[in-house]
CSV table of C-alpha atoms in Angstrom, one decimal:
chain,number,residue,atom,x,y,z
K,1,MET,CA,-9.5,16.8,-7.0
K,2,LYS,CA,-6.6,18.5,-8.6
K,3,THR,CA,-4.1,16.5,-10.6
K,4,ARG,CA,-1.4,17.5,-8.0
K,5,ASP,CA,-3.4,15.9,-5.2
K,6,LEU,CA,-4.0,12.8,-7.3
K,7,ALA,CA,-0.2,12.5,-7.9
K,8,TYR,CA,0.4,12.8,-4.1
K,9,VAL,CA,-2.2,10.2,-3.4
K,10,ALA,CA,-0.6,7.8,-6.0
K,11,LEU,CA,2.8,8.6,-4.5
K,12,PHE,CA,1.8,7.5,-1.0
K,13,ALA,CA,0.0,4.4,-2.3
K,14,ALA,CA,3.4,3.5,-4.0
K,15,ILE,CA,5.3,4.3,-0.8
K,16,ILE,CA,3.1,1.9,1.3
K,17,ALA,CA,3.7,-0.7,-1.4
K,18,VAL,CA,7.5,-0.3,-1.3
K,19,LEU,CA,7.5,-0.5,2.5
K,20,GLY,CA,5.9,-3.9,2.0
K,21,THR,CA,9.2,-5.2,0.5
K,22,LEU,CA,11.0,-4.6,3.8
K,23,PRO,CA,11.2,-7.9,5.6
K,24,ALA,CA,8.1,-8.6,7.8
K,25,ILE,CA,8.3,-10.5,11.0
K,26,PRO,CA,5.6,-13.2,11.2
K,27,VAL,CA,4.4,-13.5,14.8
K,28,GLY,CA,1.3,-15.6,14.7
K,29,PRO,CA,-1.6,-14.7,12.4
K,30,VAL,CA,-0.8,-11.0,12.1
K,31,PRO,CA,2.7,-10.0,10.9
K,32,ILE,CA,4.8,-7.0,12.1
K,33,THR,CA,5.3,-5.0,8.9
K,34,ALA,CA,6.7,-1.6,7.9
K,35,GLN,CA,3.5,-0.8,6.0
K,36,THR,CA,1.7,0.7,8.9
K,37,LEU,CA,4.6,3.2,8.9
K,38,GLY,CA,3.4,4.2,5.4
K,39,VAL,CA,-0.1,4.5,6.6
K,40,MET,CA,1.0,6.9,9.4
K,41,LEU,CA,3.1,8.9,6.9
K,42,ALA,CA,0.3,9.2,4.5
K,43,GLY,CA,-1.9,10.8,7.1
K,44,ALA,CA,0.8,12.9,8.7
K,45,VAL,CA,2.2,14.3,5.4
K,46,LEU,CA,-0.9,14.5,3.2
K,47,GLY,CA,-3.6,15.3,5.7
K,48,GLY,CA,-6.9,13.4,6.3
K,49,ARG,CA,-8.6,13.4,2.9
K,50,ARG,CA,-5.6,12.7,0.6
K,51,GLY,CA,-4.0,10.4,3.2
K,52,SER,CA,-7.0,8.1,3.5
K,53,LEU,CA,-7.5,8.1,-0.3
K,54,ALA,CA,-3.8,7.1,-0.7
K,55,VAL,CA,-4.4,4.1,1.6
K,56,LEU,CA,-7.6,3.3,-0.2
K,57,LEU,CA,-5.8,3.3,-3.5
K,58,PHE,CA,-3.2,1.0,-2.1
K,59,LEU,CA,-5.9,-1.4,-1.0
K,60,VAL,CA,-7.5,-1.3,-4.4
K,61,LEU,CA,-4.1,-2.3,-6.0
K,62,VAL,CA,-3.9,-5.2,-3.6
K,63,ALA,CA,-7.5,-6.3,-4.2
K,64,VAL,CA,-7.0,-6.4,-8.0
K,65,GLY,CA,-4.3,-9.0,-7.4
K,66,LEU,CA,-1.0,-7.2,-7.1
K,67,PRO,CA,1.2,-8.9,-4.5
K,68,LEU,CA,1.9,-5.7,-2.6
K,69,LEU,CA,1.2,-6.6,1.0
K,70,ALA,CA,4.2,-7.5,3.1
K,71,GLY,CA,5.2,-11.1,2.3
K,72,GLY,CA,4.0,-10.8,-1.2
K,73,ARG,CA,0.3,-11.2,-0.4
K,74,GLY,CA,-2.3,-9.8,-2.7
K,75,GLY,CA,-5.7,-10.3,-4.2
K,76,LEU,CA,-8.9,-10.6,-2.3
K,77,GLY,CA,-7.6,-13.3,0.0
K,78,PRO,CA,-6.2,-11.0,2.6
K,79,PHE,CA,-9.5,-9.2,2.9
K,80,ALA,CA,-11.1,-12.5,4.0
K,81,GLY,CA,-8.3,-13.6,6.3
K,82,PRO,CA,-7.4,-12.8,9.9
K,83,THR,CA,-5.7,-9.5,9.0
K,84,ALA,CA,-8.9,-8.2,7.2
K,85,GLY,CA,-9.8,-5.8,10.1
K,86,TYR,CA,-6.3,-4.3,10.1
K,87,LEU,CA,-6.4,-3.6,6.4
K,88,LEU,CA,-9.8,-2.1,6.5
K,89,SER,CA,-8.8,0.1,9.5
K,90,TRP,CA,-5.9,1.6,7.6
K,91,PRO,CA,-7.8,4.2,5.7
K,92,VAL,CA,-9.6,5.3,8.9
K,93,ALA,CA,-6.3,5.5,10.7
K,94,ALA,CA,-4.8,7.6,8.0
K,95,PHE,CA,-7.8,9.9,8.1
K,96,VAL,CA,-7.7,10.3,11.9
K,97,ILE,CA,-4.0,11.0,11.8
K,98,GLY,CA,-4.4,13.4,8.9
K,99,ARG,CA,-7.2,15.4,10.6
K,100,LEU,CA,-5.4,15.6,13.9
K,101,THR,CA,-2.2,16.7,12.1
K,102,GLU,CA,-4.1,19.4,10.3
K,103,ARG,CA,-5.6,20.5,13.7
K,104,THR,CA,-2.1,20.7,15.3
K,105,TRP,CA,-0.3,22.0,12.2
K,106,ASP,CA,0.8,25.3,13.8
K,107,ARG,CA,2.4,23.7,16.8
K,108,TYR,CA,3.4,20.4,15.2
K,109,ASN,CA,6.6,18.8,16.4
K,110,VAL,CA,8.0,15.3,16.9
K,111,LEU,CA,6.3,14.9,20.2
K,112,VAL,CA,2.9,16.1,19.1
K,113,GLY,CA,3.2,14.1,15.9
K,114,THR,CA,4.1,10.9,17.8
K,115,LEU,CA,1.0,11.3,20.0
K,116,VAL,CA,-1.2,11.9,17.0
K,117,ASN,CA,0.2,8.8,15.3
K,118,VAL,CA,-0.3,6.8,18.4
K,119,VAL,CA,-4.0,7.8,18.5
K,120,GLY,CA,-4.6,7.2,14.8
K,121,GLY,CA,-2.1,4.4,14.1
K,122,ILE,CA,-2.4,2.3,17.2
K,123,VAL,CA,-5.7,3.0,18.9
K,124,VAL,CA,-7.8,3.1,15.8
K,125,ILE,CA,-6.1,0.1,14.1
K,126,TYR,CA,-6.3,-2.1,17.2
K,127,ALA,CA,-9.9,-1.1,17.9
K,128,VAL,CA,-10.9,-2.5,14.4
K,129,GLY,CA,-8.3,-5.1,13.9
K,130,VAL,CA,-8.5,-7.1,17.2
K,131,PRO,CA,-12.3,-7.8,17.1
K,132,VAL,CA,-12.1,-8.9,13.4
K,133,LEU,CA,-9.1,-11.1,14.2
K,134,LYS,CA,-11.0,-12.7,17.1
K,135,ALA,CA,-14.0,-13.3,14.9
K,136,VAL,CA,-12.0,-14.9,12.0
K,137,VAL,CA,-9.6,-17.0,14.0
K,138,GLY,CA,-11.9,-17.8,16.9
K,139,LEU,CA,-9.5,-16.8,19.7
K,140,PRO,CA,-10.7,-15.8,23.2
K,141,TRP,CA,-10.4,-12.1,23.9
K,142,GLY,CA,-7.2,-12.5,26.0
K,143,GLU,CA,-5.3,-14.3,23.2
K,144,ALA,CA,-6.7,-12.1,20.5
K,145,PHE,CA,-5.4,-9.1,22.4
K,146,TRP,CA,-2.0,-10.7,22.9
K,147,THR,CA,-1.4,-11.9,19.3
K,148,GLY,CA,-3.3,-9.0,17.7
K,149,ALA,CA,-2.2,-6.0,19.7
K,150,ALA,CA,0.2,-6.3,22.7
K,151,LEU,CA,2.9,-7.9,20.6
K,152,PHE,CA,2.9,-4.9,18.3
K,153,VAL,CA,3.0,-2.1,20.8
K,154,PRO,CA,6.8,-1.6,20.9
K,155,GLY,CA,7.2,-1.7,17.1
K,156,ASP,CA,4.2,0.6,16.6
K,157,LEU,CA,5.4,3.1,19.1
K,158,PHE,CA,8.7,3.2,17.3
K,159,LYS,CA,6.9,3.6,13.9
K,160,ALA,CA,4.8,6.4,15.3
K,161,PHE,CA,7.9,8.2,16.4
K,162,VAL,CA,9.7,7.6,13.0
K,163,ALA,CA,6.6,8.8,11.1
K,164,ALA,CA,6.4,12.0,13.2
K,165,ALA,CA,10.1,12.7,12.9
K,166,VAL,CA,10.0,12.4,9.1
K,167,ALA,CA,6.7,14.3,8.8
K,168,ASP,CA,8.2,17.1,10.9
K,169,VAL,CA,11.1,17.5,8.5
K,170,VAL,CA,8.8,17.4,5.5
K,171,ARG,CA,6.5,20.0,7.2
K,172,ARG,CA,9.4,22.5,7.5
K,173,SER,CA,11.0,21.8,4.1
K,174,TYR,CA,8.1,20.9,1.7
K,175,PRO,CA,4.7,21.3,3.5
K,176,VAL,CA,1.9,19.6,1.6
K,177,ILE,CA,-0.8,20.3,4.2
K,178,GLU,CA,-2.0,23.9,3.8
K,179,ARG,CA,-1.8,26.2,6.8
K,180,PRO,CA,-5.2,26.7,8.5
K,181,ARG,CA,-7.0,29.7,7.2
K,182,ARG,CA,-7.4,31.4,10.6
K,183,ALA,CA,-3.6,31.5,11.0
K,184,ALA,CA,-2.9,32.9,7.6
K,185,GLY,CA,-2.6,36.5,8.8
K,186,THR,CA,-0.1,35.9,11.5
K,187,ARG,CA,2.8,35.7,9.3
H,1,MET,CA,11.1,-4.9,-7.5
H,2,THR,CA,9.6,-4.9,-10.9
H,3,LEU,CA,5.9,-4.6,-11.5
H,4,ALA,CA,6.2,-4.5,-15.2
H,5,LEU,CA,5.6,-8.2,-15.3
H,6,TYR,CA,3.7,-8.3,-18.5
H,7,VAL,CA,5.0,-11.0,-20.9
H,8,PRO,CA,3.6,-10.5,-24.4
H,9,GLY,CA,1.8,-13.5,-25.8
H,10,THR,CA,-1.2,-14.5,-27.9
H,11,GLY,CA,-2.5,-17.5,-26.0
H,12,VAL,CA,-6.0,-18.1,-24.6
H,13,VAL,CA,-5.0,-16.7,-21.2
H,14,HIS,CA,-3.6,-13.5,-22.8
H,15,ARG,CA,-6.8,-13.0,-24.8
H,16,LEU,CA,-9.2,-13.4,-21.9
H,17,PRO,CA,-10.7,-10.1,-20.8
H,18,ALA,CA,-8.8,-8.7,-17.8
H,19,ALA,CA,-12.1,-8.6,-15.8
H,20,ALA,CA,-12.5,-12.3,-16.2
H,21,LYS,CA,-9.0,-13.0,-15.0
H,22,LEU,CA,-9.4,-10.7,-12.0
H,23,LEU,CA,-12.7,-12.4,-11.1
H,24,ALA,CA,-11.1,-15.8,-11.4
H,25,LEU,CA,-8.3,-14.7,-9.1
H,26,ALA,CA,-10.8,-13.4,-6.5
H,27,VAL,CA,-12.9,-16.6,-6.7
H,28,LEU,CA,-9.7,-18.7,-6.3
H,29,ALA,CA,-8.7,-16.7,-3.2
H,30,VAL,CA,-12.1,-17.1,-1.6
H,31,ALA,CA,-12.2,-20.8,-2.5
H,32,LEU,CA,-8.8,-21.5,-1.1
H,33,PHE,CA,-9.8,-20.1,2.3
H,34,ALA,CA,-13.2,-21.8,2.2
H,35,LEU,CA,-11.7,-25.3,1.4
H,36,PRO,CA,-9.4,-25.9,4.4
H,37,SER,CA,-7.8,-29.1,3.0
H,38,LEU,CA,-4.2,-29.7,2.1
H,39,ALA,CA,-5.2,-31.8,-1.0
H,40,ALA,CA,-7.4,-28.9,-2.4
H,41,ALA,CA,-4.6,-26.4,-2.0
H,42,GLY,CA,-2.2,-28.8,-3.7
H,43,ALA,CA,-4.6,-29.3,-6.6
H,44,ALA,CA,-5.1,-25.6,-6.9
H,45,LEU,CA,-1.3,-25.0,-7.0
H,46,ALA,CA,-0.9,-27.7,-9.7
H,47,GLY,CA,-3.8,-26.1,-11.6
H,48,VAL,CA,-2.3,-22.6,-11.4
H,49,VAL,CA,1.1,-23.8,-12.5
H,50,ALA,CA,-0.4,-25.8,-15.4
H,51,VAL,CA,-2.4,-22.7,-16.6
H,52,GLY,CA,0.7,-20.5,-16.3
H,53,LEU,CA,3.2,-22.8,-18.1
H,54,LEU,CA,1.1,-24.8,-20.5
H,55,LEU,CA,-1.9,-22.6,-21.4
H,56,ALA,CA,-0.3,-19.2,-21.1
H,57,ARG,CA,3.2,-20.5,-22.2
H,58,LEU,CA,4.9,-18.2,-19.7
H,59,PRO,CA,8.6,-18.7,-19.1
H,60,VAL,CA,9.3,-20.7,-15.9
H,61,ALA,CA,11.3,-17.7,-14.6
H,62,VAL,CA,8.1,-15.6,-14.3
H,63,LEU,CA,6.8,-18.0,-11.7
H,64,THR,CA,10.1,-18.8,-9.9
H,65,ARG,CA,10.8,-15.1,-9.5
H,66,GLN,CA,7.5,-14.6,-7.7
H,67,ALA,CA,8.1,-17.8,-5.7
H,68,ARG,CA,11.6,-16.7,-4.7
H,69,ALA,CA,10.2,-13.4,-3.4
H,70,VAL,CA,8.1,-15.3,-0.8
H,71,VAL,CA,10.3,-18.3,0.0
H,72,TRP,CA,11.5,-17.0,3.3
H,73,TRP,CA,8.0,-16.1,4.3
H,74,LEU,CA,6.9,-19.7,3.5
H,75,VAL,CA,9.7,-21.1,5.6
H,76,ALA,CA,8.8,-18.8,8.5
H,77,LEU,CA,5.2,-19.8,8.2
H,78,LEU,CA,6.1,-23.5,8.3
H,79,ALA,CA,8.4,-22.9,11.3
H,80,VAL,CA,5.9,-20.9,13.3
H,81,HIS,CA,3.2,-23.4,12.7
H,82,ALA,CA,5.4,-26.4,13.5
H,83,LEU,CA,6.1,-24.7,16.8
H,84,THR,CA,2.6,-23.5,17.7
H,85,THR,CA,0.1,-25.8,15.9
H,86,ASP,CA,1.3,-28.6,13.7
H,87,LEU,CA,3.3,-29.1,10.5
H,88,ARG,CA,0.2,-30.0,8.4
H,89,THR,CA,-1.5,-26.7,9.1
H,90,GLY,CA,1.8,-25.0,8.3
H,91,ALA,CA,2.1,-26.8,5.0
H,92,HIS,CA,-1.5,-25.9,4.2
H,93,VAL,CA,-1.1,-22.2,4.9
H,94,ALA,CA,2.2,-22.1,3.0
H,95,LEU,CA,0.7,-23.9,0.0
H,96,ARG,CA,-2.3,-21.6,-0.1
H,97,LEU,CA,0.0,-18.5,0.0
H,98,LEU,CA,2.2,-19.9,-2.8
H,99,THR,CA,-0.8,-20.7,-4.9
H,100,LEU,CA,-2.3,-17.2,-4.6
H,101,VAL,CA,1.1,-15.5,-5.3
H,102,LEU,CA,1.6,-17.6,-8.4
H,103,ALA,CA,-2.0,-17.1,-9.6
H,104,ALA,CA,-1.5,-13.3,-9.2
H,105,ALA,CA,1.7,-13.7,-11.1
H,106,VAL,CA,0.0,-15.4,-14.0
H,107,VAL,CA,-2.7,-12.7,-14.1
H,108,THR,CA,-0.2,-9.9,-14.0
H,109,ALA,CA,2.0,-11.6,-16.6
H,110,THR,CA,-0.8,-12.0,-19.1
H,111,THR,CA,-2.6,-8.7,-18.5
H,112,ARG,CA,-1.4,-5.3,-19.6
H,113,VAL,CA,-1.5,-2.6,-16.8
H,114,SER,CA,-3.7,-0.5,-19.1
H,115,GLU,CA,-6.3,-3.3,-19.2
H,116,MET,CA,-6.2,-3.6,-15.4
H,117,VAL,CA,-6.7,0.1,-15.1
H,118,ARG,CA,-9.7,0.0,-17.4
H,119,VAL,CA,-11.3,-2.7,-15.2
H,120,VAL,CA,-10.8,-0.5,-12.1
H,121,GLU,CA,-12.4,2.4,-14.0
H,122,ALA,CA,-15.4,0.2,-15.0
H,123,VAL,CA,-15.8,-0.9,-11.4
H,124,CYS,CA,-15.7,2.7,-10.3
H,125,ALA,CA,-18.4,3.8,-12.8
H,126,PRO,CA,-21.2,3.7,-10.3
H,127,LEU,CA,-19.3,6.1,-8.0
H,128,ARG,CA,-19.9,8.8,-10.6
H,129,LEU,CA,-23.1,9.4,-8.7
H,130,VAL,CA,-21.2,10.6,-5.6
H,131,GLY,CA,-18.9,12.8,-7.7
H,132,VAL,CA,-16.0,10.4,-8.4
H,133,ARG,CA,-14.6,10.5,-11.9
H,134,PRO,CA,-13.6,7.0,-13.0
H,135,ALA,CA,-10.9,8.3,-15.4
H,136,ARG,CA,-9.2,10.1,-12.4
H,137,VAL,CA,-9.2,6.9,-10.4
H,138,GLY,CA,-7.6,5.1,-13.4
H,139,LEU,CA,-5.0,7.9,-13.7
H,140,ALA,CA,-4.2,7.5,-10.0
H,141,VAL,CA,-3.8,3.8,-10.3
H,142,ALA,CA,-1.5,4.2,-13.4
H,143,MET,CA,0.6,6.8,-11.5
H,144,ALA,CA,1.0,4.6,-8.4
H,145,LEU,CA,2.1,1.6,-10.5
H,146,ARG,CA,4.7,3.8,-12.2
H,147,PHE,CA,5.9,5.4,-9.0
H,148,ILE,CA,6.7,2.1,-7.3
H,149,PRO,CA,9.9,1.2,-9.4
H,150,VAL,CA,10.8,4.9,-9.4
H,151,LEU,CA,10.8,5.0,-5.6
H,152,VAL,CA,13.0,1.9,-5.4
H,153,GLU,CA,15.4,3.5,-7.9
H,154,ARG,CA,15.6,6.9,-6.0
H,155,ALA,CA,16.2,5.1,-2.7
H,156,ASP,CA,19.0,3.1,-4.3
H,157,ARG,CA,20.5,6.3,-5.7
H,158,ILE,CA,20.6,8.1,-2.3
H,159,ARG,CA,22.1,5.0,-0.7
H,160,ALA,CA,24.8,4.8,-3.4
H,161,ALA,CA,25.5,8.6,-3.1
H,162,GLN,CA,26.0,8.2,0.7
H,163,ALA,CA,28.2,5.1,0.3
H,164,ALA,CA,30.4,7.1,-2.1
H,165,ARG,CA,30.9,9.7,0.6
H,166,GLY,CA,32.0,7.1,3.0
H,167,GLY,CA,29.3,5.1,4.7
H,168,SER,CA,25.6,5.8,5.4
H,169,PRO,CA,24.3,7.2,8.7
H,170,ARG,CA,22.3,4.9,10.9
H,171,GLY,CA,19.5,5.2,13.4
H,172,VAL,CA,17.6,8.4,14.1
H,173,ARG,CA,20.1,10.5,12.1
H,174,ALA,CA,19.3,8.5,9.0
H,175,LEU,CA,15.7,9.8,9.2
H,176,ARG,CA,16.9,13.3,8.8
H,177,THR,CA,19.7,12.6,6.3
H,178,THR,CA,18.1,9.9,4.1
H,179,VAL,CA,14.4,9.2,4.6
H,180,ALA,CA,13.1,12.8,4.9
H,181,PRO,CA,15.2,14.1,1.9
H,182,LEU,CA,14.0,11.2,-0.2
H,183,LEU,CA,10.4,11.9,0.7
H,184,VAL,CA,10.8,15.6,-0.2
H,185,GLN,CA,12.5,14.6,-3.5
H,186,VAL,CA,9.6,12.3,-4.5
H,187,LEU,CA,7.0,14.8,-3.4
H,188,GLN,CA,8.6,17.3,-5.8
H,189,MET,CA,8.7,14.6,-8.5
H,190,ALA,CA,4.9,13.9,-8.0
H,191,HIS,CA,4.3,17.7,-8.2
H,192,ASP,CA,6.3,17.9,-11.5
H,193,VAL,CA,4.4,14.9,-12.9
H,194,SER,CA,1.1,16.5,-12.1
H,195,GLU,CA,2.1,19.7,-13.8
H,196,ALA,CA,3.2,17.8,-16.9
H,197,LEU,CA,-0.1,16.0,-17.0
H,198,ASP,CA,-2.1,19.2,-16.6
H,199,ALA,CA,-0.1,20.8,-19.4
H,200,ARG,CA,-1.1,17.9,-21.6
H,201,GLY,CA,-4.8,18.4,-20.7
H,202,ALA,CA,-5.2,15.9,-17.9
H,203,ASP,CA,-7.2,18.5,-15.9
H,204,ASP,CA,-9.9,18.6,-18.6
H,205,ASP,CA,-13.2,18.4,-16.7
H,206,PRO,CA,-16.3,18.1,-18.8
H,207,SER,CA,-18.7,19.2,-16.1
H,208,PRO,CA,-19.6,22.9,-16.7
H,209,ARG,CA,-20.5,23.3,-13.0
H,210,ARG,CA,-17.0,22.7,-12.0
H,211,ARG,CA,-15.6,24.9,-14.8
H,212,ALA,CA,-17.7,27.8,-13.4
H,213,GLN,CA,-16.5,27.2,-9.9
H,214,GLU,CA,-12.9,27.2,-10.8
H,215,ALA,CA,-13.1,30.3,-13.1
H,216,PRO,CA,-11.3,33.3,-11.6
């Protein structure tokens, strides 16, 4: 990996950390935070490989004890708690968003981006997060779905839109994802 | 937000290897969740404060600064639990969180970032087999830690610049006028940093196979 890619990865790990300082809203065992916005941005701006590595790097920083998660949490505790599934789903989410963004790069706009972010940032995260939450807290499916997913849909839809809008501006002014090879001759 | 929390010292805690401190932190975190009792959490909190203030001789401010950062979070936890379960559970959860935050503060205050990075590199050593270079992981960690305060500073600067021009835009417009430009700015910064590092030999790769691949 080139030093430039390494710097981008480190930058987005830092961005996710800084988004954690925005106030989080505790609603039951899983809080609403701005950090998933950072996860979506990492995928949408850096692409699949670098995006997922950025999220992974952020999780390493948390695991070694830096209080970087929303609400000042850090260490290995969060990886054993009710939010463990969400944390572990983040690199996957960034990877899926990144790959889909790369695929749709030539016709990327706010709408396409929002859809991509919904698939990677909402479907993937809930698919991993809710079962783990249910297992750790011992809630029935209905309640696990309510406190672990349904509550977050409005906020996450908004975050998906915000990440797409920002990624779209970055795409036009400072593209980090390379254009797909097959389209190279069209311009 | 300051991550440069290191407080120089020569006490026992400072001299402990970083790996030992990180391991202790991990064990404490697991233990706190495994022991679901209010008394255990209270004892752990007292222990952490004792280690930080008496053994490591940290200034009280190091701990209170960290505690202040999570105080509203603690109040919210208490309130939510008082409404949904009971106050005792709320107190337990809040106490556990405070203990972990303070323990992490003690470790970060007594351990240089460079030592922390070395531990991460050592842990990553087995990944060499799948083509990961531990030194590159260490470099990424060091850059991320450095970028955090820089990002905060850049955001403040853009906000100040907009205030000077008469108020800051809100809502969706702010995305285009504030957030996106900030992101482009820091992407450029990251690019500059990487070029500076390469110019100083950061791209040195000992493996001859890769050398051959990258040759023109």
